[in-house]
Each structure stands twice: as C-alpha cells, then as structure tokens.
XYZ file of C-alpha atoms in Angstrom:
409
model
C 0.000 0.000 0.000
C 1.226 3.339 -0.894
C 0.394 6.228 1.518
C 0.085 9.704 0.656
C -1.351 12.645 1.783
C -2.993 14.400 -0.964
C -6.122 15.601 -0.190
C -6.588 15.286 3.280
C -6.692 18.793 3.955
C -3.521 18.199 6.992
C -0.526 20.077 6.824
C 2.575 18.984 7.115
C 4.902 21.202 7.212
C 8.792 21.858 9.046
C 6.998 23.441 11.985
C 5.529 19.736 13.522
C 7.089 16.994 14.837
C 7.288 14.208 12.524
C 10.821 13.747 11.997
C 13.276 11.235 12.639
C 15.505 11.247 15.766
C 18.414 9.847 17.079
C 17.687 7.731 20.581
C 19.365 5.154 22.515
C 18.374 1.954 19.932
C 18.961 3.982 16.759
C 16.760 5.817 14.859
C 12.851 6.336 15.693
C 10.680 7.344 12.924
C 7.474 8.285 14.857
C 4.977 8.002 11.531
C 4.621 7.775 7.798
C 2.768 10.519 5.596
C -0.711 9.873 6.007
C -2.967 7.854 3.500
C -5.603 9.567 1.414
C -9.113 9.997 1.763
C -10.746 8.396 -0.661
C -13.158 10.683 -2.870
C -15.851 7.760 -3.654
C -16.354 7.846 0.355
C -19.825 9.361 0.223
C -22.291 10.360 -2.634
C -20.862 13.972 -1.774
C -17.660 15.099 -0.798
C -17.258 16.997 2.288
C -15.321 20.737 2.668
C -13.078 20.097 5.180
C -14.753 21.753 8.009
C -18.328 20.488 7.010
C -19.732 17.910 9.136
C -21.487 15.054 8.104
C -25.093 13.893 7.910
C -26.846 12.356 11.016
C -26.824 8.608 9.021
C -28.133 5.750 9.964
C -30.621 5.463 13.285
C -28.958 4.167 16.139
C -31.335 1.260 17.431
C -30.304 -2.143 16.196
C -33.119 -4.183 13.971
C -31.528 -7.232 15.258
C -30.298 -7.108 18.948
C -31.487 -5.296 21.832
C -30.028 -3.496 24.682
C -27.488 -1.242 23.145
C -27.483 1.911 21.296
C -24.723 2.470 18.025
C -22.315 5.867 18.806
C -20.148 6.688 16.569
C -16.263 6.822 17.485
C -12.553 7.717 16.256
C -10.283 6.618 18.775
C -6.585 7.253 17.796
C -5.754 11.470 17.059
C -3.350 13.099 17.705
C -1.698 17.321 18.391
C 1.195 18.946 18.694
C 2.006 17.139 21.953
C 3.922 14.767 19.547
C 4.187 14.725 15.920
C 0.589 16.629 15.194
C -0.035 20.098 14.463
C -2.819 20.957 15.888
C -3.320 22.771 19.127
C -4.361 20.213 22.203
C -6.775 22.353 23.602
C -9.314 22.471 20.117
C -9.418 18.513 19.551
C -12.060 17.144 21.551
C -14.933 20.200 20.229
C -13.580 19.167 17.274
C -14.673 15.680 17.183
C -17.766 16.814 19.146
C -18.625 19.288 16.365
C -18.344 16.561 13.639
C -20.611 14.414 14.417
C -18.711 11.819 16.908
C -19.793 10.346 20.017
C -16.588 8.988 21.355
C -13.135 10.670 20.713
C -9.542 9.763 22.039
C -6.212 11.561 22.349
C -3.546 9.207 21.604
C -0.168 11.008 21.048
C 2.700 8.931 20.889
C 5.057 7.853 23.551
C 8.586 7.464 22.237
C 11.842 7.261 24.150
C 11.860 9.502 27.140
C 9.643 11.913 25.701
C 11.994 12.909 22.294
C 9.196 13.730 20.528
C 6.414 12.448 22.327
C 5.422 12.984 25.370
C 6.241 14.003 28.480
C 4.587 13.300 31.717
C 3.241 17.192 32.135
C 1.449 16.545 28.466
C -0.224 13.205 29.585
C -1.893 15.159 32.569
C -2.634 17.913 30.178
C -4.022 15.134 28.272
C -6.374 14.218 30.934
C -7.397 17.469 32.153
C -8.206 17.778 28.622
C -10.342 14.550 28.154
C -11.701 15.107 31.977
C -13.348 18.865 30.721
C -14.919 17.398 27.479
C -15.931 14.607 28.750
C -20.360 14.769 28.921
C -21.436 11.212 30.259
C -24.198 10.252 28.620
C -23.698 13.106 25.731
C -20.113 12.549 24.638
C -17.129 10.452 25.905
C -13.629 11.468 26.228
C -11.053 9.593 26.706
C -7.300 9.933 26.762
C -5.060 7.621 25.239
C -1.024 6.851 23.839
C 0.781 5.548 20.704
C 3.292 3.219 22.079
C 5.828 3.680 18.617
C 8.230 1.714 17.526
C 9.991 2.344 14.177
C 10.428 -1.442 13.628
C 7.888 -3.380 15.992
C 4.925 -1.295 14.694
C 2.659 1.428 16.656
C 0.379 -0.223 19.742
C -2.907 2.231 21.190
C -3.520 2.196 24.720
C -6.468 3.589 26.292
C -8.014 3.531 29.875
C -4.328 3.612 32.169
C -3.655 6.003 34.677
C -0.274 6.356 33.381
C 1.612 5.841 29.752
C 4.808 3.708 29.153
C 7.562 4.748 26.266
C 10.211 2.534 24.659
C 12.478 3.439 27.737
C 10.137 1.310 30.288
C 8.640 -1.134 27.277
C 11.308 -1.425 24.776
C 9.430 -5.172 23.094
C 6.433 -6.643 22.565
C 6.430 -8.744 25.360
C 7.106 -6.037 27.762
C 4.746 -4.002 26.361
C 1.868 -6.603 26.509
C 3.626 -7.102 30.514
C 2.759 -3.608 31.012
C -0.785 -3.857 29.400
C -1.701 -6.338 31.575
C -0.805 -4.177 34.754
C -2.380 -1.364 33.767
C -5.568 -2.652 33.259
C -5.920 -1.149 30.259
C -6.780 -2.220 26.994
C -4.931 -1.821 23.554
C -4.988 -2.267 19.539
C -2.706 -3.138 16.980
C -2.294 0.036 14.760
C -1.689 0.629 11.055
C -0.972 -3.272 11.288
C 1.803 -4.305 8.741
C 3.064 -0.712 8.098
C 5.942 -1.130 10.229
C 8.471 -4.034 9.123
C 8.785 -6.616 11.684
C 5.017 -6.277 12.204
C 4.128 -6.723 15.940
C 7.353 -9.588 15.771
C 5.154 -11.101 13.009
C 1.809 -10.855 15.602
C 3.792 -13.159 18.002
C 0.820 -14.575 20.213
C 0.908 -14.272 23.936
C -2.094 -15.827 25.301
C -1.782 -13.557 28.241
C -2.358 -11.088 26.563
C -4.927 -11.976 24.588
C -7.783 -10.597 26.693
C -6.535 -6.385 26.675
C -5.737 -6.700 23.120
C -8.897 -5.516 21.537
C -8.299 -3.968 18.400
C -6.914 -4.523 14.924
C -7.064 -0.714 12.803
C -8.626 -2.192 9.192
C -9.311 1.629 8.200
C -6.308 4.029 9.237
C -7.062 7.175 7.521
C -8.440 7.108 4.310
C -6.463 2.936 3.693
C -8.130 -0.294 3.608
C -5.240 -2.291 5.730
C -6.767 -5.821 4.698
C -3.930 -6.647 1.774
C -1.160 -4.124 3.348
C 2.279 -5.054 2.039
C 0.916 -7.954 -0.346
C 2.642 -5.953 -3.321
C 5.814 -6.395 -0.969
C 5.139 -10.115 -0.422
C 3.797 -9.816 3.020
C 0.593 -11.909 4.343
C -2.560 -9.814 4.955
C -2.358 -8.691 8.284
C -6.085 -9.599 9.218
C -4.989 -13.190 8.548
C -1.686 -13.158 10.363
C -2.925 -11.690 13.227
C -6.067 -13.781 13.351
C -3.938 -17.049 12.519
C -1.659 -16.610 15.025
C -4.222 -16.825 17.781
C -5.143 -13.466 18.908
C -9.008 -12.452 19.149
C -9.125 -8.430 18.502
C -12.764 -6.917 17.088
C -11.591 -4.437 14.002
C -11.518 -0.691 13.839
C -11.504 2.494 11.827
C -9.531 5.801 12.594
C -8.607 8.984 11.474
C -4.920 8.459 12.481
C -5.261 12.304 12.365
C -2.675 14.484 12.471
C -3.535 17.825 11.332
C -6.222 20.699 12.566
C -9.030 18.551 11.124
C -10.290 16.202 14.429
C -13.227 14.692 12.795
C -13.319 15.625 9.658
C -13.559 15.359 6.660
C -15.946 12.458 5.379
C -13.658 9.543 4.066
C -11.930 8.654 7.200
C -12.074 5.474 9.259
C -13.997 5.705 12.275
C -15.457 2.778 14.757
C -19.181 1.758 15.599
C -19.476 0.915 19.589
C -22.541 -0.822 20.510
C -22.877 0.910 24.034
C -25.393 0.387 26.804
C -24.599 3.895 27.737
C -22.244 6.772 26.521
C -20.130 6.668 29.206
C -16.275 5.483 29.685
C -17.545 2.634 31.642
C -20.103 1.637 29.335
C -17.411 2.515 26.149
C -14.716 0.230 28.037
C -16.678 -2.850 28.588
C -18.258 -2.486 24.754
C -14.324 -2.356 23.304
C -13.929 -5.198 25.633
C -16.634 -6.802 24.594
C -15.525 -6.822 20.751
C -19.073 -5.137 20.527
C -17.954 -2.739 17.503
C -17.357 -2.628 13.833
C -14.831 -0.309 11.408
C -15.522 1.507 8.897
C -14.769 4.529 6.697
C -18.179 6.464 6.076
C -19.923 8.679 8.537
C -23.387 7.572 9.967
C -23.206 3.776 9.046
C -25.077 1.259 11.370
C -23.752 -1.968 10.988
C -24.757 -5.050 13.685
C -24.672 -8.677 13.104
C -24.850 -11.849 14.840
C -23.681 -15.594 13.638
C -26.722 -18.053 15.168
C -27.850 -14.712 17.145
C -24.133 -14.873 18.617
C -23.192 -11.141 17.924
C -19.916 -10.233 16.559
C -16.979 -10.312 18.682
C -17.989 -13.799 20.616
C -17.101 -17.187 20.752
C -19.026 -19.321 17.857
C -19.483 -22.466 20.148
C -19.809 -24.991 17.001
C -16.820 -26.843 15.601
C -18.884 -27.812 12.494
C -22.453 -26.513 11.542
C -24.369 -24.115 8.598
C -24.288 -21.058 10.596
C -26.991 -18.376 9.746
C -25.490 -14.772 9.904
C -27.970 -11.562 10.023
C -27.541 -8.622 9.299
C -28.659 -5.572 9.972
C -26.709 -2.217 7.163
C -28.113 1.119 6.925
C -26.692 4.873 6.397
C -30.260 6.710 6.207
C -32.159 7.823 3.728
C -28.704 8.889 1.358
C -27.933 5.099 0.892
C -31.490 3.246 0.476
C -31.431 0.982 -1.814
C -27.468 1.085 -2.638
C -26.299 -1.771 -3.820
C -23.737 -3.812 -1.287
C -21.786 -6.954 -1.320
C -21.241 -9.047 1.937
C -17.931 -11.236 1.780
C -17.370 -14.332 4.090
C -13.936 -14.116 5.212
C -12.470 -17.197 6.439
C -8.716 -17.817 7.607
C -6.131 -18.630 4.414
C -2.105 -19.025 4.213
C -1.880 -15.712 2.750
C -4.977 -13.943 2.304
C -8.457 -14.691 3.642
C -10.421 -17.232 1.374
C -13.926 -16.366 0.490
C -16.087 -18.699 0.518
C -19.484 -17.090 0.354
C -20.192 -13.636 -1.702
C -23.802 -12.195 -1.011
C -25.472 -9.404 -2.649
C -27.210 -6.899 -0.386
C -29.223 -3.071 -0.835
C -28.304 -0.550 2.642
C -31.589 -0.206 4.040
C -32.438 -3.904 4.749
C -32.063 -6.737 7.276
C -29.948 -9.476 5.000
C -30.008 -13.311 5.954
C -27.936 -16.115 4.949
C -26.464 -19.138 5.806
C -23.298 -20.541 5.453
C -21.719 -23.650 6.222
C -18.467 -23.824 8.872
C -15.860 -25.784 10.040
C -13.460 -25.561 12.462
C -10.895 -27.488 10.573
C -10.690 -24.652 8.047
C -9.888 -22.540 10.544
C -11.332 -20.973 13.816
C -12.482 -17.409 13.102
C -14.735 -15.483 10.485
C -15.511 -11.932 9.571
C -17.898 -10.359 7.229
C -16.533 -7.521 4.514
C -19.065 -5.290 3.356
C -17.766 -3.680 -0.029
C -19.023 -1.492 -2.660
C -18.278 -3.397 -5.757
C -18.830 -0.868 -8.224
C -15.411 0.437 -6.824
C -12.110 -0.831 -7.283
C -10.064 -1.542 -3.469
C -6.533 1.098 -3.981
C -4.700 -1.915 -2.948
C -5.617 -4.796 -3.832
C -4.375 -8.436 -2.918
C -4.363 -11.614 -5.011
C -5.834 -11.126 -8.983
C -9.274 -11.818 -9.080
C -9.648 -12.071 -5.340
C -13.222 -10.903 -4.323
C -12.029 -8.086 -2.211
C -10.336 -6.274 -4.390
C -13.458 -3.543 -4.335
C -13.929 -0.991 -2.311
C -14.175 -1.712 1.638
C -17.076 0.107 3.109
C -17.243 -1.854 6.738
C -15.740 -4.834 8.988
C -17.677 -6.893 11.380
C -15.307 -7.557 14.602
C -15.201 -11.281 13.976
C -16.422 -14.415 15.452
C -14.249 -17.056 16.700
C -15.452 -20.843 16.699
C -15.050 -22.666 19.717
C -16.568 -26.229 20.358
C-alpha cells in the first residue's frame, strides 16, 4: 500500500514533529505521511470543516439493549508529531458528528518527541473537561511507537509507558496487563517486523482488543501484499489473537473529525459513558468503517460479533442488519465471508445486499478450516486502492468490517 497525503486537507509542514531522531536503539521514525481519503467515500464530498449527515438510526433491527455511537479513537496534536493545538481537539470531534473521541499522542523514548509526563496530565485534564457522560465520551489515550515493531494504542491507564520502560512486545503486553488497560494493533503491517510477526501471547490476549482495518483514508486488509507480506487480518487472526476491528482517522492535522472519508469505529454501548465505552471495546461489541453515519450489527446463530461461535462444524446463519439513512437506500452492497487462508483470507461465500435492509444467509463452517470469520461489506462498483491476489473478491472498495467471530466447540 502506498500512503500519501494528498487531499486530506492536513498540513505537514517543518513546523511539527514528525521527523526522525536519534535515541538510545537507533533511529525512531514516529509516523509515515498519512494515506488519502478516498473521494468515492460518500455520494458527496465533504469541505473540510463540514460535518457530516446524522446517518443511519442508532437502534439495532436485530439485537437489543445497546445503542450504536459513533467513534474515532486514535488522534493526535502537537504534543507529539501533530499540528494541531491540544486544547481544540475534543470540540472538534464533538462538532463533527462523533460520540466517542480519544487523544492518543505517541510515547517514544523519554519523551523525544512524544510525550512528556506534564502533556499526559494535560491530556487528561483535557479529556476530563470534554468529557459529557451520557452526551459525549472522552477519553485519553497513547501511541506506544516503535519504528520497527509497529505502533500499539492504549487507552483507559492512569499512566503511559515509552520505549524506555517497554522497549518489546512482550514487555509491552507485561505492562498492558498491569495497567488494566486495553490496547490495539495500529496501522498493522506498516511497520516491518510487524508486531514480531503478531507473536501470540495468550496472556495477553484478553486487553488486546483492536486490529485498525481503516487508518485514515487505507483499507489495511492486503497491506504489504505488493511487498510479499501476508494480509495482516490473517496473520494476526492465525496466530491466535481475538481483537474486534476498527476504523480511525490516524489524524494528524487541525481537522479532528473531519472530513468524510476517514475510518472511524461503531461501539454498541449500553450507555455513553467510559464505563459503558470500556466494557463495549472489551466486549468486541464494535465494527470499522470509513463512512460517517453507518449502522452496521450482526450476529452468527444470534451470537453477535466479537464472541465465541461455540460450534466446531455446523451451517451457521449470519444476520444482518446495514443502513446509512435515507442517502444510501437501496445502494447496492456486497457481503464477503472471510475465512482464515495461508496468505490472504479465502472467500467462501459472496452475497449481494441493498443498505436499508435486514440481509439473511447461511453458510456452512468448520473448524478445521480454521477458527475465526468476519464479514466484509464492499461497494463493488469500486475498485479496493490496494488490492491483494488477482481476481480475489475483495479487491473492491471496503465500506465496513464486522469484529469477527471465533469458533469454539
């Protein structure tokens, strides 16, 4: 995948702090140039201060008990590499549309170029004012970045951790676990040795909820296939950990929130609070995506996404429920099965849906083709920007991830 920055309306420019710096284990890179929004996002594009349409309703057609919000949980200011000031993020996000925002500036090596312990309570005093429970969550949140392992979010820690007290995966996912926290795996593949090739800890399984599949204006599903790398959905997956998938802005300029194009995150929340938002991310109770207002739920035998599957072999009946409002009734959709593979996910199941509608179909599984399953919902009249195998049946546009299912006798 190549990753520019045309478009997105960020500057980037000698005056932030993207740059590369000399530390103690060589040299850190802190991020990449930014990927671009994709103009086919929505039937109109967005200025870059305009905020989007309302979307989709937020009650569920096919569960009960929660309510969708709409979230973008990794941003970040001129605390670290950003350029934006601190203090206008969070009305930002408010102001376009988003229920749930994080700060998550990077940690580095003893603060070059991240930050400091003064900015992570500035962080919180920051999140602490905006926060509206009930209204509008917000939460702070770090980048743990390294220029080989790859970039890890944390959210929900009384403290942060940098390279100098976490300087590998396995300390890292130590120092997860005694936080309390919970984390993601960011950008995944972006960075070389990839996570040390998603190197499973089952202790760590548990407070590592996330997978990014929409950073910025990128589908990450075939990242580095070009390059001869695996997708990362499947290596992760494959190697045994159990994360629900995301979308984020990744943002980095003045624009928190904006414009339309973006990845963002659907939490199914019993309440719009950090409690409630904590135990939905643990929960795998979300979906990513990369349009503004889209509801997206589904279960697998009314299991909802995100849970154990307890069959090792059965036709499994998936539901679901896809709507953006009245902009997207009737738009034609296509629902892939995604099911584990060497390489790249094998599809064995392509379904054609409208937005608007409750869709149900069954499929048969087994566990000895592998233990997990997530649905892709595309746009097929569009082309995916980076594409993996010829003639596989994702190479059109990504519009939305389920978190996935994982089968379990």
């Amino acid at each position: 995948m190549t990753h520019t920055h045309a478009g997105t309306g960020e500057s980037h420019h000698g005056a932030n702090r993207r740059t590369l710096i000399a530390g103690a284990g060589g040299l850190l890179m802190l991020a990449a140039a930014p990927g671009t929004a994709y103009a086919g996002a929505t039937p109109t594009a967005l200025g870059p201060r305009q905020a989007p349409g309302t979307g989709a309703a937020r009650a569920s057609l096919i569960t009960q008990g929660t309510t969708l919000v709409h979230a973008d949980l990794h941003n970040h200011t001129a605390m670290s590499d950003g350029d934006g000031d601190p203090e206008l993020a969070f009305a930002s996000m408010r102001e376009a549309g988003l229920d749930v925002a994080a700060l998550t500036d990077h940690s580095t090596l003893f603060s070059i170029e991240g930050l400091s312990q003064r900015e992570w309570d500035r962080t919180g005093a920051l999140a602490d004012a905006a926060d509206d429970p009930g209204n509008y969550t917000a939460i702070r949140g770090f980048e743990w970045s390294h220029p080989l392992l790859g970039h890890v979010n944390v959210w929900f820690t009384d403290n942060f951790v940098d390279l100098g007290g976490a300087s590998s995966m396995s300390r890292l996912y130590n120092w997860i676990n005694s936080s309390g926290g919970v984390a993601g795996f960011n950008h995944p593949g972006r960075e070389i040795l990839r996570f040390e090739n998603f190197g499973y800890v089952a202790g760590a399984r548990e407070p590592m909820i996330g997978l990014e599949m929409f950073n910025r204006g990128d589908d990450y599903l075939f990242d580095g296939w070009g390059d001869g790398q695996s997708s990362p959905l499947v290596a992760c997956l494959n190697a045994g950990w159990r994360p629900g998938l995301t979308g984020v802005s990744d943002e980095h300029g003045t624009n928190w929130g904006f414009p339309e194009g973006k990845g963002r995150t659907g939490l199914w929340v019993t309440q719009n609070t950090r409690q409630e938002v904590l135990a939905a991310m643990r929960a795998r109770r979300f979906f990513a995506t990369r349009v503004s207002g889209l509801r997206l739920d589904a279960t697998a035998n009314d299991v909802r996404m995100g849970n154990v599957l307890p069959i090792s072999r059965a036709d499994v009946t998936f539901t679901l429920d896809l709507d953006r409002g009245p902009d997207w009734v009737g738009k034609p959709l296509r629902i892939q099965v995604l099911r584990p593979g060497s390489r790249a996910p094998e599809v064995p199941e392509v379904v054609d849906v409208e937005a608007g509608q409750v869709t149900r179909f069954t499929v048969p599984l087994d566990i000895s083709d592998g233990h997990w399953v997530v649905l892709r919902v595309s746009d097929p009249t569009q082309p995916n920007p980076s594409p993996g195998p010829a003639g596989h049946p994702c190479n059109d546009w990504g519009v939305a991830y389920t978190s996935p299912w994982f089968l379990q006798p």
